[in-house]
mmCIF file of C-alpha atoms in Angstrom:
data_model
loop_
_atom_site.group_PDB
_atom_site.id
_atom_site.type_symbol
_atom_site.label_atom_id
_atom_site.label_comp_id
_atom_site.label_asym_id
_atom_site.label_seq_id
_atom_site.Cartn_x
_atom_site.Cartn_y
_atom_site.Cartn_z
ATOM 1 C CA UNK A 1208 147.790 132.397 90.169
ATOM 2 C CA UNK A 1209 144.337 130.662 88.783
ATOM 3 C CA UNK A 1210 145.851 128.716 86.282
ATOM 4 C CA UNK A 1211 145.004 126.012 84.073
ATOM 5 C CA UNK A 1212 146.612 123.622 80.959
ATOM 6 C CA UNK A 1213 145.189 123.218 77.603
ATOM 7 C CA UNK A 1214 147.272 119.981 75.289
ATOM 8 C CA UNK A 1215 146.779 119.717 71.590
ATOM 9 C CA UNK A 1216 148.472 116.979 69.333
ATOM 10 C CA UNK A 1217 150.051 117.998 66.486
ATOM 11 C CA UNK A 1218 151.478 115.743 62.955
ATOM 12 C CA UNK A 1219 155.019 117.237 62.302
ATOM 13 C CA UNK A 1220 156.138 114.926 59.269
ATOM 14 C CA UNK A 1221 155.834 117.562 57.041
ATOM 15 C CA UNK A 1222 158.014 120.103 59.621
ATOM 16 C CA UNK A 1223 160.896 117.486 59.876
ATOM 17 C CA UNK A 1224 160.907 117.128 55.994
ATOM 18 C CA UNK A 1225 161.011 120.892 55.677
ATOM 19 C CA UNK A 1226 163.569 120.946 58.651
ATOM 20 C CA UNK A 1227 165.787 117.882 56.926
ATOM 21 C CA UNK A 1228 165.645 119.937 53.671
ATOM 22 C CA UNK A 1229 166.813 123.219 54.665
ATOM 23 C CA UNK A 1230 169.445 121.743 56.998
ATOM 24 C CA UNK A 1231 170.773 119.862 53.749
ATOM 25 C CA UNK A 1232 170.396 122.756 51.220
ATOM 26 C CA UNK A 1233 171.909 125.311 53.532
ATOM 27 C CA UNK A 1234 174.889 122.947 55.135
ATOM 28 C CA UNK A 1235 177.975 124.255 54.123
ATOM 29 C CA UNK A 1236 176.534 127.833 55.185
ATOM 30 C CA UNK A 1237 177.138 126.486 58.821
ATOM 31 C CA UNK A 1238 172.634 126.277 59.114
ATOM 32 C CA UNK A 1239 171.566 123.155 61.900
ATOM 33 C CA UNK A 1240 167.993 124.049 62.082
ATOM 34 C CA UNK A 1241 166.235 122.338 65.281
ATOM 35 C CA UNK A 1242 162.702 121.604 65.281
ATOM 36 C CA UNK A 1243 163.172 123.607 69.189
ATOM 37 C CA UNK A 1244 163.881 126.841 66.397
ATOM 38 C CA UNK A 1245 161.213 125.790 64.154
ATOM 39 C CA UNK A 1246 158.955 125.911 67.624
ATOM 40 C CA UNK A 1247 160.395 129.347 68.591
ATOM 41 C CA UNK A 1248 159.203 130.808 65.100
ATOM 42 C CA UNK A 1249 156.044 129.200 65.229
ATOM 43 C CA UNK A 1250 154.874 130.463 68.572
ATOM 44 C CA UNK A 1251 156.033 133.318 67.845
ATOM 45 C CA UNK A 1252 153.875 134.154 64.433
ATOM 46 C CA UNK A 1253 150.948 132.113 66.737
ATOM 47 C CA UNK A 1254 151.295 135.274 69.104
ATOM 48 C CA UNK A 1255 151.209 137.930 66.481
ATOM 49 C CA UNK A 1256 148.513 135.726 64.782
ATOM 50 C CA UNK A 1257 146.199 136.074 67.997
ATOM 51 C CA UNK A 1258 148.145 139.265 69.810
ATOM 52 C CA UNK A 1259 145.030 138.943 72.865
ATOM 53 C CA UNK A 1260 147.388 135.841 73.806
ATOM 54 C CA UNK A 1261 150.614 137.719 73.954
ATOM 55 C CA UNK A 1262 150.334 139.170 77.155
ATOM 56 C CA UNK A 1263 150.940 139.926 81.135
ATOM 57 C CA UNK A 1264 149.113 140.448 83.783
ATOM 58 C CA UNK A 1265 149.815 143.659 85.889
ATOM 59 C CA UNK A 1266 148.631 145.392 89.057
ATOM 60 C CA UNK A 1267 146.995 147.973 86.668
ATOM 61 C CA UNK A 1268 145.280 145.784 84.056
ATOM 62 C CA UNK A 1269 146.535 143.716 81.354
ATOM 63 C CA UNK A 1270 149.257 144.461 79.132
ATOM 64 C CA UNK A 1271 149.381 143.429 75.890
ATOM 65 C CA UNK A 1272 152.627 143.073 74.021
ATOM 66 C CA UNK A 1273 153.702 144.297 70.316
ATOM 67 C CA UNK A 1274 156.486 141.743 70.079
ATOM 68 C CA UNK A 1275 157.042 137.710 70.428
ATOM 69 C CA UNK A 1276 159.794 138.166 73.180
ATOM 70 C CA UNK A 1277 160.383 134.565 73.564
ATOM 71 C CA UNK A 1278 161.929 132.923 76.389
ATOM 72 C CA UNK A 1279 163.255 129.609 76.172
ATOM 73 C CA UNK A 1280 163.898 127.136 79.086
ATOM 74 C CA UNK A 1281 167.910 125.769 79.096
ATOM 75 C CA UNK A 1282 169.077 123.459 82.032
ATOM 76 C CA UNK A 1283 171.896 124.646 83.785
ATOM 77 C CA UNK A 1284 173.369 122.847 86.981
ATOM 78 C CA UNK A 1285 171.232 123.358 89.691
ATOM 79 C CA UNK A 1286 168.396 124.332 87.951
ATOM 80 C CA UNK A 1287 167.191 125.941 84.534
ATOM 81 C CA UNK A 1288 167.241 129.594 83.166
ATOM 82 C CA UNK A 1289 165.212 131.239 80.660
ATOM 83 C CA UNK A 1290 167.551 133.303 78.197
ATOM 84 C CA UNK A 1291 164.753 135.454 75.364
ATOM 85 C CA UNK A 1292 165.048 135.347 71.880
ATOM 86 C CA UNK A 1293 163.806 139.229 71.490
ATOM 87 C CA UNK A 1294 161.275 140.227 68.624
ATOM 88 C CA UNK A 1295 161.668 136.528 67.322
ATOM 89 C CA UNK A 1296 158.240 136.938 64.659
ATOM 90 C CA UNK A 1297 160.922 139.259 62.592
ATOM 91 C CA UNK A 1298 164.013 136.969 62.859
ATOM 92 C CA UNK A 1299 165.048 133.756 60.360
ATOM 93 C CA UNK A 1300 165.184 130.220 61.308
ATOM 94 C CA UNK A 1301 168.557 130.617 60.807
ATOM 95 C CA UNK A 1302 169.063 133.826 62.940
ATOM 96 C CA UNK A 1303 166.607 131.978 65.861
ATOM 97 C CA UNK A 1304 168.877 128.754 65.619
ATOM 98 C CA UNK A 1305 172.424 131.116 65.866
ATOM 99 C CA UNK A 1306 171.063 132.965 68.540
ATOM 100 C CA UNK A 1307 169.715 130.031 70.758
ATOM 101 C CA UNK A 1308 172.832 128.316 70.390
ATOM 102 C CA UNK A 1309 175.022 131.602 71.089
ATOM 103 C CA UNK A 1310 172.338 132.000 74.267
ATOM 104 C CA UNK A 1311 172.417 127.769 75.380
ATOM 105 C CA UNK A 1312 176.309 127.697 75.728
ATOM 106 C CA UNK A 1313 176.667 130.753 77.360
ATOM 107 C CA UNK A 1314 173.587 130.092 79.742
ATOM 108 C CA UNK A 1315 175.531 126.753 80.562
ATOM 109 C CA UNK A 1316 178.650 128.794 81.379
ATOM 110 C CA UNK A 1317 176.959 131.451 82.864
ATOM 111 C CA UNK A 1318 177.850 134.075 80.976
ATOM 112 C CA UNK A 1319 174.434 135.873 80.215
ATOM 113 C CA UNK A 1320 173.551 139.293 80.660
ATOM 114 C CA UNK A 1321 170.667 139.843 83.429
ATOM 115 C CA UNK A 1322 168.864 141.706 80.073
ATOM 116 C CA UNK A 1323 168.987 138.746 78.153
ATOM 117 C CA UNK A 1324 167.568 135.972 80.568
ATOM 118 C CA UNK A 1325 165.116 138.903 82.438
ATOM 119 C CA UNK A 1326 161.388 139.854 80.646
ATOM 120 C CA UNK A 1327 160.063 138.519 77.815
ATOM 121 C CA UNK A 1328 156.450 137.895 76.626
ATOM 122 C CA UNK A 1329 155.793 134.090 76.360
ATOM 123 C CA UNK A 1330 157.612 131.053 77.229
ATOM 124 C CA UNK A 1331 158.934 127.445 75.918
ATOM 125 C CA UNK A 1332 160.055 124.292 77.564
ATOM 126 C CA UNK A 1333 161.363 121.485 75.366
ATOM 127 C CA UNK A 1334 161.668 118.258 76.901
ATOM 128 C CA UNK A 1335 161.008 116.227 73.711
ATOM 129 C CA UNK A 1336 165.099 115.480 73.418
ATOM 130 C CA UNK A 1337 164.450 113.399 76.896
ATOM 131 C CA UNK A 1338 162.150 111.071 75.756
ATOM 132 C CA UNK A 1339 159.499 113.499 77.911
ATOM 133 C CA UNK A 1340 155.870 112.503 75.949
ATOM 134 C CA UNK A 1341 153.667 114.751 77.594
ATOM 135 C CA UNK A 1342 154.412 117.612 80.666
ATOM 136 C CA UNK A 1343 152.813 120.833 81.558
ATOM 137 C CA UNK A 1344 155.317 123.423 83.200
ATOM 138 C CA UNK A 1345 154.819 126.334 86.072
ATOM 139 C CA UNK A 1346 154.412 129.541 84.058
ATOM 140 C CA UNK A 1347 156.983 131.878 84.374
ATOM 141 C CA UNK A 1348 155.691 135.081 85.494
ATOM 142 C CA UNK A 1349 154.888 137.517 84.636
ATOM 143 C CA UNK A 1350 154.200 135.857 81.043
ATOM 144 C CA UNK A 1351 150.261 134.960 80.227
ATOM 145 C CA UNK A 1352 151.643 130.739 79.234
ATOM 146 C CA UNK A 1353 154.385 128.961 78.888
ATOM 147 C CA UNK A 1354 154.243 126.164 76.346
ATOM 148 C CA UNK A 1355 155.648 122.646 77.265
ATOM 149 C CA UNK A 1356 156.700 120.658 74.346
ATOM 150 C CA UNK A 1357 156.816 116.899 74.371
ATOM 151 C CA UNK A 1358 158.774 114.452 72.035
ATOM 152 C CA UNK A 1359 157.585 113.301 68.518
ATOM 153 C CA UNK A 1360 157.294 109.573 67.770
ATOM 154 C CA UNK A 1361 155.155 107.183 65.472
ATOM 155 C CA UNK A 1362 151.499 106.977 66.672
ATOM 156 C CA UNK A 1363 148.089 105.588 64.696
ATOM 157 C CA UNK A 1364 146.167 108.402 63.167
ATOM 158 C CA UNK A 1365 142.619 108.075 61.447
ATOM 159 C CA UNK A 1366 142.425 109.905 57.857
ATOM 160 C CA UNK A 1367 139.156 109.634 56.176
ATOM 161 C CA UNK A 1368 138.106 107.035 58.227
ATOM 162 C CA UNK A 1369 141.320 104.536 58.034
ATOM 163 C CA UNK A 1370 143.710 104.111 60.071
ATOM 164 C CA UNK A 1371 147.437 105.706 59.330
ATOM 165 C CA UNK A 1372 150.868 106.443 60.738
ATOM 166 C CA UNK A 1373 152.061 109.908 61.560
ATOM 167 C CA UNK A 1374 154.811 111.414 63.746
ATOM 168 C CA UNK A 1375 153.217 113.235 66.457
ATOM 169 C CA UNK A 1376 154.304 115.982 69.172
ATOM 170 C CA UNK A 1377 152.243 116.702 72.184
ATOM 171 C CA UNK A 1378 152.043 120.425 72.787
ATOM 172 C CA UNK A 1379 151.196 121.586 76.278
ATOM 173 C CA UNK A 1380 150.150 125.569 77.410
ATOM 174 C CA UNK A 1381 149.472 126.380 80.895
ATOM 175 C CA UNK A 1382 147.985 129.585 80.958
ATOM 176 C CA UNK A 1383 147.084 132.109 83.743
ATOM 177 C CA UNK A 1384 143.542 132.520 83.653
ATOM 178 C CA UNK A 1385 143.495 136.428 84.140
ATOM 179 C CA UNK A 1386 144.920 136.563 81.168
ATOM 180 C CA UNK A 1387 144.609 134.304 78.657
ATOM 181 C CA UNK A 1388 141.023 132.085 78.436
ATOM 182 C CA UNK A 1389 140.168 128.688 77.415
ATOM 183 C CA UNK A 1390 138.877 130.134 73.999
ATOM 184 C CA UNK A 1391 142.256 132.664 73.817
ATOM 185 C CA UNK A 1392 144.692 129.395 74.742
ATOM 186 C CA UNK A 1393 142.851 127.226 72.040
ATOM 187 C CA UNK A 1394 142.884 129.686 69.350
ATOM 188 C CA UNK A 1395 146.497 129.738 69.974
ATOM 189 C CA UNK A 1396 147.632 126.613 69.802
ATOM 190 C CA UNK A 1397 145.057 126.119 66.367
ATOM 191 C CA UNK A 1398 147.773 128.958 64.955
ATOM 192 C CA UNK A 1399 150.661 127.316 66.209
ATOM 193 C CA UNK A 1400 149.733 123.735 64.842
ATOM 194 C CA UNK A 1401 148.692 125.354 61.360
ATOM 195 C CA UNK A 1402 152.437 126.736 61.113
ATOM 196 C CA UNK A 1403 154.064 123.547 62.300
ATOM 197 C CA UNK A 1404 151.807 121.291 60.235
ATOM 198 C CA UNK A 1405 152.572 123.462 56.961
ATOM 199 C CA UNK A 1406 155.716 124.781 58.194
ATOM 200 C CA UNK A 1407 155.675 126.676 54.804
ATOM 201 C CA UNK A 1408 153.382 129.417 55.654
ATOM 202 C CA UNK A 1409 156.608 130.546 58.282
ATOM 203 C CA UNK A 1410 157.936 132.121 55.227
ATOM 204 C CA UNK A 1411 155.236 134.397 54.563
#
């Protein structure tokens, strides 16, 4: 597969506020919000945002998709497995985060369904919670990327010309090149930073 990896930084200060907010507003509902969910909503609306992106390639042509199927990357012993978190542009934080822990636990206990770890539109590896700055991962066919998401810290940022200090996450697609172009993969990752940078516009 002629593939290829495109990496975009991205200031999440404002998604952790929104993310330490929600998880103290909504805490004695039994709502953790991670910023791996935020992620999984965000790539999501990114895909419907620029639908060219959310798609395969096939013997036939290419196939482009009408939902966000997104599959997420859990390690299990001996290797990883991707369970999906189906039609996740139409689904909650809350639902996304209930769901991908439901999916996590039972993926480490091997207890999934082939329908719910086989298909799928787009993929996400997280390996931010390892200390992991910066990775690109092997696309998981027959999905168009697979995003590889690297762990937020403190880093120098210039705003209007002086010098400031920002969490930022390196964000990672590799992207097979039959499907999805240097132009397609940017324009992608410019939605997907707008929704984690103002992690309000998820609501819409």
């Amino acid at each position: 597969m002629p593939h290829f990896p495109l990496t975009i930084d991205i200031e999440i200060d404002a998604l952790l506020k929104a993310r330490g907010d929600i998880n103290k507003r909504f805490a004695d509902n039994g709502v953790k919000i991670s910023v791996n969910d935020m992620c999984i909503k965000a790539a999501a609306l990114a895909l419907k945002l620029v639908p060219e992106a959310n798609a395969s390639y096939t013997p036939d042509g290419i196939a482009q998709h009408h939902h966000a199927d997104i599959a997420v990357a859990v390690a299990i012993p001996g290797g990883l497995i991707t369970p999906i978190v189906w039609q996740a542009e139409t689904k909650g934080l809350a639902q996304i985060s209930h769901e991908m822990a439901d999916l996590a636990e039972r993926a480490r206990n091997k207890k999934l369904k082939p329908e719910e770890f086989q298909g799928g539109t787009f993929s996400i590896s997280n390996m931010g919670m390892l200390g992991i700055k910066n990775f690109a991962s092997i696309i998981n066919e027959p999905h168009g990327m697979i995003m590889s998401i690297g762990a937020g810290e403190k880093r120098p940022v210039v705003r209007n010309d002086a010098l400031a200090i920002a969490t930022v996450m390196s964000v990672t697609v590799t992207c097979d090149h039959r499907v999805v172009d240097g132009a397609l993969g940017a324009a992608f990752l410019k939605a997907f930073r707008s929704f984690l940078e103002d992690p309000m516009a998820m609501l819409l």
